[in-house]
Tab-separated table of C-alpha atoms in Angstrom:
chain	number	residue	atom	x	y	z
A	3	UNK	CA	0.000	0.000	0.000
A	4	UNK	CA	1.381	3.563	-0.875
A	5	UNK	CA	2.414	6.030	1.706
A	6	UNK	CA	2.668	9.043	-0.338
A	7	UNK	CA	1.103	12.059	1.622
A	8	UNK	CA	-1.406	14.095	1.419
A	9	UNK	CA	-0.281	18.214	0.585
A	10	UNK	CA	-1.483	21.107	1.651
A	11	UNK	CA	-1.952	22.413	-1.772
A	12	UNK	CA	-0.722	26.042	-2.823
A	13	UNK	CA	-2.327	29.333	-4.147
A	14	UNK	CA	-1.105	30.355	-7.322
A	15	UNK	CA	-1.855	33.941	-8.349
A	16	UNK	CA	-1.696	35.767	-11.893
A	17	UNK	CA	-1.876	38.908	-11.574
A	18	UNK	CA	-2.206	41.496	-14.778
A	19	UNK	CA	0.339	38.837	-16.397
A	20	UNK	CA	1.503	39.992	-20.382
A	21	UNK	CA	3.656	38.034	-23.429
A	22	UNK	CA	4.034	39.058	-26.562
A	23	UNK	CA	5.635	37.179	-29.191
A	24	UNK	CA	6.870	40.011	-31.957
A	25	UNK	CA	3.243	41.548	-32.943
A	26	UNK	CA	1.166	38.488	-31.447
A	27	UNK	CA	-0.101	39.510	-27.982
A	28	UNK	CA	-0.284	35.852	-26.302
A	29	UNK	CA	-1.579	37.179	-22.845
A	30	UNK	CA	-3.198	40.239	-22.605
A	31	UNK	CA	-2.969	41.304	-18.711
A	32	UNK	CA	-4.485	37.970	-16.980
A	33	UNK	CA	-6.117	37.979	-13.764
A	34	UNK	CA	-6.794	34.358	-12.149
A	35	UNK	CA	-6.241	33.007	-8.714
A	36	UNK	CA	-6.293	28.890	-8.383
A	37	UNK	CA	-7.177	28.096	-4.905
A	38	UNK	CA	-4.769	25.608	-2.371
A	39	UNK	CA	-5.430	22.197	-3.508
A	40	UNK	CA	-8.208	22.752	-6.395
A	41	UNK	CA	-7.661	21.185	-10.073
A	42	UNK	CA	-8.367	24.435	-12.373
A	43	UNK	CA	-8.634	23.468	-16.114
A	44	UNK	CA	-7.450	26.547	-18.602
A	45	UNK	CA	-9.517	26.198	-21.384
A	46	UNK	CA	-9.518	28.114	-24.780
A	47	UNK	CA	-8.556	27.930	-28.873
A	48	UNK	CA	-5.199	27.189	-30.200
A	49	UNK	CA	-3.344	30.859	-29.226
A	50	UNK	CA	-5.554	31.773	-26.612
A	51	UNK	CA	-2.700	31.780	-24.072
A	52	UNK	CA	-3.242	28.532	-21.735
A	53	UNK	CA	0.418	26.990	-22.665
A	54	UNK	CA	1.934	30.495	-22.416
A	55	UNK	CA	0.752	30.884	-18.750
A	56	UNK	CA	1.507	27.790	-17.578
A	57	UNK	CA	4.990	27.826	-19.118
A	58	UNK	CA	5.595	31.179	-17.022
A	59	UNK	CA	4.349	29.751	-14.005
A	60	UNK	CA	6.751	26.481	-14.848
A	61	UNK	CA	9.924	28.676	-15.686
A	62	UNK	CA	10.244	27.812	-18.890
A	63	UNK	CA	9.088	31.274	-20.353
A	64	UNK	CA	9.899	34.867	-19.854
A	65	UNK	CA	6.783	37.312	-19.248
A	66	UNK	CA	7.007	40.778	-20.129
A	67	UNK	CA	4.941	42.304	-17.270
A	68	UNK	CA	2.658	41.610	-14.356
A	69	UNK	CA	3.627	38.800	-12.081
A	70	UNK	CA	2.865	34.877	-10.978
A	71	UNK	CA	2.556	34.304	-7.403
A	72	UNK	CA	2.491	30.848	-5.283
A	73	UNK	CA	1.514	31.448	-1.915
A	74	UNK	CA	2.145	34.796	-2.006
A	75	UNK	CA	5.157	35.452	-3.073
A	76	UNK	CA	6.271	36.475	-6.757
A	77	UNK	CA	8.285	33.273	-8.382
A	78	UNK	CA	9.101	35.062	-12.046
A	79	UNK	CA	12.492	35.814	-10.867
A	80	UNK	CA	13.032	32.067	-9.467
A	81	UNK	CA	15.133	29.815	-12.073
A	82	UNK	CA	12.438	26.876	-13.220
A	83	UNK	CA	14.182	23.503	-11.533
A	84	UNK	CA	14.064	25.879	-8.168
A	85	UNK	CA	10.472	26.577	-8.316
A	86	UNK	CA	8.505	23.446	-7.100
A	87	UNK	CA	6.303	22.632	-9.530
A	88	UNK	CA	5.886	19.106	-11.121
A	89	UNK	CA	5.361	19.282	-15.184
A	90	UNK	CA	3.830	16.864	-17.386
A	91	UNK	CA	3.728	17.144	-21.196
A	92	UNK	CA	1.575	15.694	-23.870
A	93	UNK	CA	4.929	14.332	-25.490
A	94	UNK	CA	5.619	11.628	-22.334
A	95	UNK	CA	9.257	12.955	-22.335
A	96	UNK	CA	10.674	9.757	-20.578
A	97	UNK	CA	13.990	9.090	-20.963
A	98	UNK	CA	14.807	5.652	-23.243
A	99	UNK	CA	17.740	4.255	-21.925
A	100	UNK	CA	15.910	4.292	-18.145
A	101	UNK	CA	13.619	1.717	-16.770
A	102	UNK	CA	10.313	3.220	-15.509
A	103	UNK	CA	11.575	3.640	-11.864
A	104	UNK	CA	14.817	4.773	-12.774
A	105	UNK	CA	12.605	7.548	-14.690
A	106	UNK	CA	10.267	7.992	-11.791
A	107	UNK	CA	13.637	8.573	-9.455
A	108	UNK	CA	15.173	10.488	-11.813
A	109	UNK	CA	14.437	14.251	-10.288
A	110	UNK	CA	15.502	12.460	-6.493
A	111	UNK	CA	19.115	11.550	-8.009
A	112	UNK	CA	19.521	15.216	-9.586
A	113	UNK	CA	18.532	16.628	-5.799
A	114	UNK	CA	20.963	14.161	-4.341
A	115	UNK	CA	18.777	11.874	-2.238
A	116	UNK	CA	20.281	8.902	-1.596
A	117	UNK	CA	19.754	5.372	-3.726
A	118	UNK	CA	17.931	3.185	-1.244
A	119	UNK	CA	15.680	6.409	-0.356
A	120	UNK	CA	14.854	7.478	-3.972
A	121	UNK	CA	14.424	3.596	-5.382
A	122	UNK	CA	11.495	3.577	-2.289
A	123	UNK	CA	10.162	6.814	-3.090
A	124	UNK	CA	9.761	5.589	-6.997
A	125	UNK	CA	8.306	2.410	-5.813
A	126	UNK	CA	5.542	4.342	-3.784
A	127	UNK	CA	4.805	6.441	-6.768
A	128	UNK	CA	4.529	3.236	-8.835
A	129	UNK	CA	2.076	1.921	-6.908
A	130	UNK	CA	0.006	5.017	-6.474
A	131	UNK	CA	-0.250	5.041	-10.542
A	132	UNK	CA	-0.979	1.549	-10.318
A	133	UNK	CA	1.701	0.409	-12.156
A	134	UNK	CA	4.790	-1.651	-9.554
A	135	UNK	CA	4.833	-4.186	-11.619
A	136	UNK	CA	6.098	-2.313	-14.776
A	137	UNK	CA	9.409	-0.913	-12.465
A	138	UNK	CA	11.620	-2.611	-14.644
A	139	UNK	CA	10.377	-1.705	-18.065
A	140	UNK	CA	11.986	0.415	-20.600
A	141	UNK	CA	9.866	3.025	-21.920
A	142	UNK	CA	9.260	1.501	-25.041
A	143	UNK	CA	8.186	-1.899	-23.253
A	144	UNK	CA	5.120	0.549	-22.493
A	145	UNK	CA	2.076	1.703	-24.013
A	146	UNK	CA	0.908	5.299	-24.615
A	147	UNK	CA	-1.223	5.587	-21.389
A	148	UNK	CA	1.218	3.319	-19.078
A	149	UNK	CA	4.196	6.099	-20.187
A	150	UNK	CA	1.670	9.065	-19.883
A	151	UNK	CA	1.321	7.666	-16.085
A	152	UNK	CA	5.066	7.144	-15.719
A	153	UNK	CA	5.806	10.953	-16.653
A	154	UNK	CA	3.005	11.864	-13.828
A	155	UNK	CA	4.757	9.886	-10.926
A	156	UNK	CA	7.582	11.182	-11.984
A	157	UNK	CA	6.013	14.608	-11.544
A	158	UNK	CA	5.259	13.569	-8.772
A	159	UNK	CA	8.166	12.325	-6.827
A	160	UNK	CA	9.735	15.618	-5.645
A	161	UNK	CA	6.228	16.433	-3.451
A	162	UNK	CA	5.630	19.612	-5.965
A	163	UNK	CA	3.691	22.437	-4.420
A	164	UNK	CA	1.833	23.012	-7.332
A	165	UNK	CA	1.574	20.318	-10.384
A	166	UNK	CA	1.399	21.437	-14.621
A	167	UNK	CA	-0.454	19.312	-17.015
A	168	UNK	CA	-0.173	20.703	-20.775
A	169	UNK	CA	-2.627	18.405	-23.044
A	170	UNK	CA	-1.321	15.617	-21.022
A	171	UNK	CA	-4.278	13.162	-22.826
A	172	UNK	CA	-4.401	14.404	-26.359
A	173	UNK	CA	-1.883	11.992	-27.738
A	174	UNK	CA	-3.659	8.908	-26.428
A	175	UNK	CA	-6.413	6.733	-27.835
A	176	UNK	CA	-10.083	7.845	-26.792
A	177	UNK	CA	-10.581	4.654	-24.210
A	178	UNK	CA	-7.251	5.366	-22.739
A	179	UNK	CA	-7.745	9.027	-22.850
A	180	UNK	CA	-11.000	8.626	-20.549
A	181	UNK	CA	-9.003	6.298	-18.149
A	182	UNK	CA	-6.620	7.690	-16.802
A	183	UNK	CA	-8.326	11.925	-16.872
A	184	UNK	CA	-10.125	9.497	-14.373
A	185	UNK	CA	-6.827	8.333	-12.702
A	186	UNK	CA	-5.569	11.520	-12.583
A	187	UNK	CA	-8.469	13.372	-11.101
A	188	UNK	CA	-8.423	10.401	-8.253
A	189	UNK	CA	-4.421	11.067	-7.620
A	190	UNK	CA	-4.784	14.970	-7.324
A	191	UNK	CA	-7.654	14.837	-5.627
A	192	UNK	CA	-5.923	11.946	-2.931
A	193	UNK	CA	-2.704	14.429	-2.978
A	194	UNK	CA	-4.406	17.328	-2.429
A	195	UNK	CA	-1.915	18.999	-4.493
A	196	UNK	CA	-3.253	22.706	-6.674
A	197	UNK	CA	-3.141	21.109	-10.185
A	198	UNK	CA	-3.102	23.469	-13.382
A	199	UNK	CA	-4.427	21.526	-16.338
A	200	UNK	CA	-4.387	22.991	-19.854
A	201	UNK	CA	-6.407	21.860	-22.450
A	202	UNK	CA	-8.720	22.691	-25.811
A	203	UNK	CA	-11.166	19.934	-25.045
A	204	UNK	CA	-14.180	20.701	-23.334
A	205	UNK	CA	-15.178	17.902	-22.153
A	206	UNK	CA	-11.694	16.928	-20.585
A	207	UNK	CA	-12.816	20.267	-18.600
A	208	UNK	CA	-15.828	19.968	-17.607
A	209	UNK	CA	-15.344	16.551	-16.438
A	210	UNK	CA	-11.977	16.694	-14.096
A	211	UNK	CA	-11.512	20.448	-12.825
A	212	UNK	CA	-13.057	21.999	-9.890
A	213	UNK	CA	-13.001	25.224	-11.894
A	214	UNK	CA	-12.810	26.331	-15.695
A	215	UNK	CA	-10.876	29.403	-17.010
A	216	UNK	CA	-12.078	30.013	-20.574
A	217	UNK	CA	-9.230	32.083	-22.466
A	218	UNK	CA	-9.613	33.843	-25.481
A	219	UNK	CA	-7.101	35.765	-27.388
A	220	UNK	CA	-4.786	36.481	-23.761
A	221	UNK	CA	-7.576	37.443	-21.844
A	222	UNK	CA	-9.581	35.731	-19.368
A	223	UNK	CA	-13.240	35.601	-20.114
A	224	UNK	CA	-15.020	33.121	-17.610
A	225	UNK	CA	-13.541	31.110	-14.410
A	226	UNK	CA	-16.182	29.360	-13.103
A	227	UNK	CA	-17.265	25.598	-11.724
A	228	UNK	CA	-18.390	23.570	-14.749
A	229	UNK	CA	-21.985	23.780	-14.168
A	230	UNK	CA	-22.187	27.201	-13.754
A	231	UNK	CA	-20.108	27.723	-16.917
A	232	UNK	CA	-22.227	25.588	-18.353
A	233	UNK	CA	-25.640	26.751	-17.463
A	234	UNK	CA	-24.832	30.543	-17.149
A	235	UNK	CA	-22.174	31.512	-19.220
A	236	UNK	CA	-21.176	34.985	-18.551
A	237	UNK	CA	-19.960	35.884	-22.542
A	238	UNK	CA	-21.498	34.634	-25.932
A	239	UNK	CA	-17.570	33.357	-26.733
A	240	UNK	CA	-18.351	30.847	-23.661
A	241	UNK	CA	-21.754	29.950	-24.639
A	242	UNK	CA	-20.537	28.605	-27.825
A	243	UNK	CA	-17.318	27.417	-27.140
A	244	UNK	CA	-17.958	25.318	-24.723
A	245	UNK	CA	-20.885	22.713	-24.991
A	246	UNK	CA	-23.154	23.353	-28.566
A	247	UNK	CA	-25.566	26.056	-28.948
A	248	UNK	CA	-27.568	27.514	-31.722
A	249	UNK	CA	-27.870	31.039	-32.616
A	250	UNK	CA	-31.488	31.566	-33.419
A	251	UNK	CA	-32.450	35.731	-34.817
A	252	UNK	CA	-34.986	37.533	-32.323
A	253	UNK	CA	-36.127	40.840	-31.861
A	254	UNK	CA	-35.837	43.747	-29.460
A	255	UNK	CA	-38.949	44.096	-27.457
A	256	UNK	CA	-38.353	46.819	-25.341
A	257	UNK	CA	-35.360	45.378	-22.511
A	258	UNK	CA	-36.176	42.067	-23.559
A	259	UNK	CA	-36.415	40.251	-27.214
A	260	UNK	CA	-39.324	38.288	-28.917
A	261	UNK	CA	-38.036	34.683	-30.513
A	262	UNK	CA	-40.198	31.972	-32.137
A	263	UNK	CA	-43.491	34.296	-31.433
A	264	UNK	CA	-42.591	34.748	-27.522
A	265	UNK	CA	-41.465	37.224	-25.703
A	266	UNK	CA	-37.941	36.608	-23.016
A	267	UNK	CA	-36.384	38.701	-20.609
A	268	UNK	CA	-32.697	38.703	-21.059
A	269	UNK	CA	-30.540	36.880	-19.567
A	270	UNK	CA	-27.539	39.665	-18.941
A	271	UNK	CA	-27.005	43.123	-21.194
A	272	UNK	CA	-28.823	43.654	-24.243
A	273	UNK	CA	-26.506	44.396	-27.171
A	274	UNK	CA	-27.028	48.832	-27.200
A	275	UNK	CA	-27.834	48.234	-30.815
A	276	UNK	CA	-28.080	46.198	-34.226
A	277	UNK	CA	-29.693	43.209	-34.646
A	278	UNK	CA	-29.679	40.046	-32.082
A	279	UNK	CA	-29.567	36.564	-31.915
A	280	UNK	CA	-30.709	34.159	-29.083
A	281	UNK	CA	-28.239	31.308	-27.949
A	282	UNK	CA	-29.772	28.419	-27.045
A	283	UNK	CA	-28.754	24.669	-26.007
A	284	UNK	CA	-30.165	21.326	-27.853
A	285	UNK	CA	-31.565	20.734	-24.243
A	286	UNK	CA	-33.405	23.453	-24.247
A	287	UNK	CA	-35.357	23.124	-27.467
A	288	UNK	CA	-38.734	21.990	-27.133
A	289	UNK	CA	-39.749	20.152	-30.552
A	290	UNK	CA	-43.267	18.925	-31.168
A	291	UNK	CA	-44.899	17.260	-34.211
A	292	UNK	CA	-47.091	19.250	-36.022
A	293	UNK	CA	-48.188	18.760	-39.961
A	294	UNK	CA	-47.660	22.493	-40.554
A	295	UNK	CA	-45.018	23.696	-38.006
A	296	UNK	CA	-42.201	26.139	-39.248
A	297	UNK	CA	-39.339	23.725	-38.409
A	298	UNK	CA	-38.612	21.145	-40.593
A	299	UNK	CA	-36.576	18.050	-39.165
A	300	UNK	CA	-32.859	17.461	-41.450
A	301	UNK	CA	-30.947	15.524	-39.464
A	302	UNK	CA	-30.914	13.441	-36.600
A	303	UNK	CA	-27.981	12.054	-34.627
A	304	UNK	CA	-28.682	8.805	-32.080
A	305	UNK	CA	-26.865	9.283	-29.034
A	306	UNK	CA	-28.296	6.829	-27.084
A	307	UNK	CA	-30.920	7.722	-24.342
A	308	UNK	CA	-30.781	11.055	-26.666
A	309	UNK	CA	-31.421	11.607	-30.198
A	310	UNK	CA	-30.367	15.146	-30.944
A	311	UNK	CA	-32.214	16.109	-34.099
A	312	UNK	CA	-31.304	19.823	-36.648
A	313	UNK	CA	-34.110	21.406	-37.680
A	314	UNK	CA	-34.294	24.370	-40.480
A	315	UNK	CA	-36.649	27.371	-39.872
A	316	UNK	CA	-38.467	28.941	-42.975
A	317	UNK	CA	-35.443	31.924	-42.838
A	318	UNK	CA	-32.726	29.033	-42.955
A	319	UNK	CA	-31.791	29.090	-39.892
A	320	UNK	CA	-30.914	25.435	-38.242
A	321	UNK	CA	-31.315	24.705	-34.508
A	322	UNK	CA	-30.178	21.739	-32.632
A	323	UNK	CA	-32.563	19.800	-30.366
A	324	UNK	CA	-31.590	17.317	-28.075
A	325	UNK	CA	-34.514	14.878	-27.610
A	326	UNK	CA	-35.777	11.328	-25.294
A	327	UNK	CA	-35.136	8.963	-28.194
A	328	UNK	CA	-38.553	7.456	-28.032
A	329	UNK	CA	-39.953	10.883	-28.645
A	330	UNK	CA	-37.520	11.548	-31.955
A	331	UNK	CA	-38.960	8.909	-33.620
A	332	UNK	CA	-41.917	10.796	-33.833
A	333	UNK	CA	-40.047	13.374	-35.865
A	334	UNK	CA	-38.747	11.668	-38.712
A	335	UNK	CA	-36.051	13.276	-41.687
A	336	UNK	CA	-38.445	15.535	-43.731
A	337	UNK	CA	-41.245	15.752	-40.930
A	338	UNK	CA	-42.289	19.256	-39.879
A	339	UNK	CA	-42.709	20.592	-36.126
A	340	UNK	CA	-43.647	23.347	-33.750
A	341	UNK	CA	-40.614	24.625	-31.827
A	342	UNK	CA	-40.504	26.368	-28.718
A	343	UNK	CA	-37.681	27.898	-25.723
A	344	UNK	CA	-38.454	27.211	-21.870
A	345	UNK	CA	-40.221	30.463	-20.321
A	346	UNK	CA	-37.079	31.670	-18.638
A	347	UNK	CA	-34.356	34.690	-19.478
A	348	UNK	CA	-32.332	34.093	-22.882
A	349	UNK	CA	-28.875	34.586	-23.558
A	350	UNK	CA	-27.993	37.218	-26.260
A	351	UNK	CA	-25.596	38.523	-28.796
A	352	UNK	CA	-25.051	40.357	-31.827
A	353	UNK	CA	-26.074	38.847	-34.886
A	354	UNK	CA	-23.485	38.124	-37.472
A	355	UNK	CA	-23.413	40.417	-40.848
């Protein structure tokens, strides 16, 4: 049984951080604070910034103002193997020639710690990633996920304060992929230990981290638990980045907007002018059969327990409805329907030109 112990967890701070690279601002004066022992998943498009920050925090990039704190005090000017953070890549980054606890004990025999101590520590971590009986493997005696979990205990073994994951999952196979974001939820969780854990997929998001920080373009546009970022998504860039929505056209109606033949309040600021869209998940979407509806039914995915069905509106404008199954098959490809929104505030934007 392991005997690896518990942290206390740290609180990492960036405050009004910048990078630019040449003419491409990569962070744009970010403000986020991850709380002692939380995972916090940065989330965004390719450029948004997510790497960039947590290569600053790591060390292994210069910033060109503001400042990265861990536990209150500013680390930028702290060389990266002095800075107590455990790092694991999407690229594995094991080294060939040494067996998987030699890797694991690797950081231990840099620090000086002797043999007998580190080869114990490294056995602990083994076992904690559920793999002691791979010690004596080479990494190429190893598959994909079984190396992914190697780098992490080897992350692991100098008791980091705070722990770096950059797209630690994206090389591996779906299955595996869902395995161990499982695994590695369980160890940080069990450790305790403030986890930063970039990624672009959503779902890897929503699922593991205690809180999401949605980036876009260097700038910090939501940090919030899943479900609220889900449910009440404070920009129209979150709203459709993350989960799927459809942008249906409404009109102003004094501080609120008619849609579909119904009035909504709205849920937030109404645009000051031009025309508006609502934004509006499948779940939300109300279909019902009806011989001479507006909505006409042009695709239908099966999703299991859910069939989520696209429907065009006589202006060409396709909504996404997420549906019980047994109730789809009422609506068949080519079938026509009455559509409708739940009787509650709306989310708006601006309506593309």
């Amino acid at each position: 049984m392991s005997t690896v112990t518990r942290t206390a967890g740290a609180t990492v701070e960036f405050r009004g951080l910048r990078r630019a690279f040449g003419a491409t601002t990569a962070l744009d004066g970010l403000d986020l604070t991850v709380e002692p022992g939380e995972l916090l998943a940065l989330l965004g498009p390719s450029g948004c910034g997510k790497t960039t920050a947590l290569r600053i925090l790591a060390g292994f990039e210069t910033h060109d103002g503001g400042d990265v704190l861990v536990d209150g005090a500013a680390i930028t000017s702290i060389p990266a193997h002095r800075r107590d953070a455990g790092m694991v890549f999407q690229s594995y980054s094991l080294f060939p020639h040494l067996t998987a606890v030699d890797n694991v004990a690797f950081g231990l025999r840099m620090r000086g710690t002797g043999k007998a101590e580190r080869r114990a520590r490294a056995e602990e971590l083994l076992e904690l990633v559920g793999l002691p009986q791979h010690a004596a493997r080479y990494p190429h005696q190893l598959s994909g996920g079984q190396q992914q979990r190697i780098a992490l205990a080897r992350a692991l073994a100098l008791e980091p304060r705070v722990l770096l994951l950059d797209e630690p999952l994206s090389a591996l196979d779906a299955k595996v992929r869902l395995s161990l974001r499982e695994e590695i939820r369980r160890l940080q969780q069990e450790l305790g230990i403030t986890t930063l854990f970039v990624t672009h997929d959503q779902e890897e998001a929503l699922s593991m981290a205690d809180r999401v920080a949605v980036l876009r373009a260097g700038r910090l546009e939501q940090c919030a638990a899943p479900a609220e970022l889900y449910a009440r998504p404070a920009t129209a860039f979150v709203a459709e980045f993350v989960g799927t929505m459809s942008r249906i056209p409404a009109e102003r109606s004094g501080d609120g907007v008619e849609v579909l033949g119904r009035r909504h309040a709205v849920d937030g600021t109404l645009p000051a002018d031009g025309r508006v869209d609502v934004l509006v998940r499948p779940e939300n979407v109300r279909l019902t059969p009806a011989e001479d509806g507006p909505a006409q039914v042009v695709a239908a995915s099966f999703l299991g327990a859910v069939t989520r069905l696209t429907v065009r509106l006589a202006d060409g404008t396709t909504v996404k409805a997420d549906l019980p199954t047994a109730e789809a098959a009422a609506l068949p490809i080519g079938g026509r329907a009455e559509l409708a929104l739940p009787e509650r505030p709306v989310l708006v934007d601006h309506r593309a030109s």
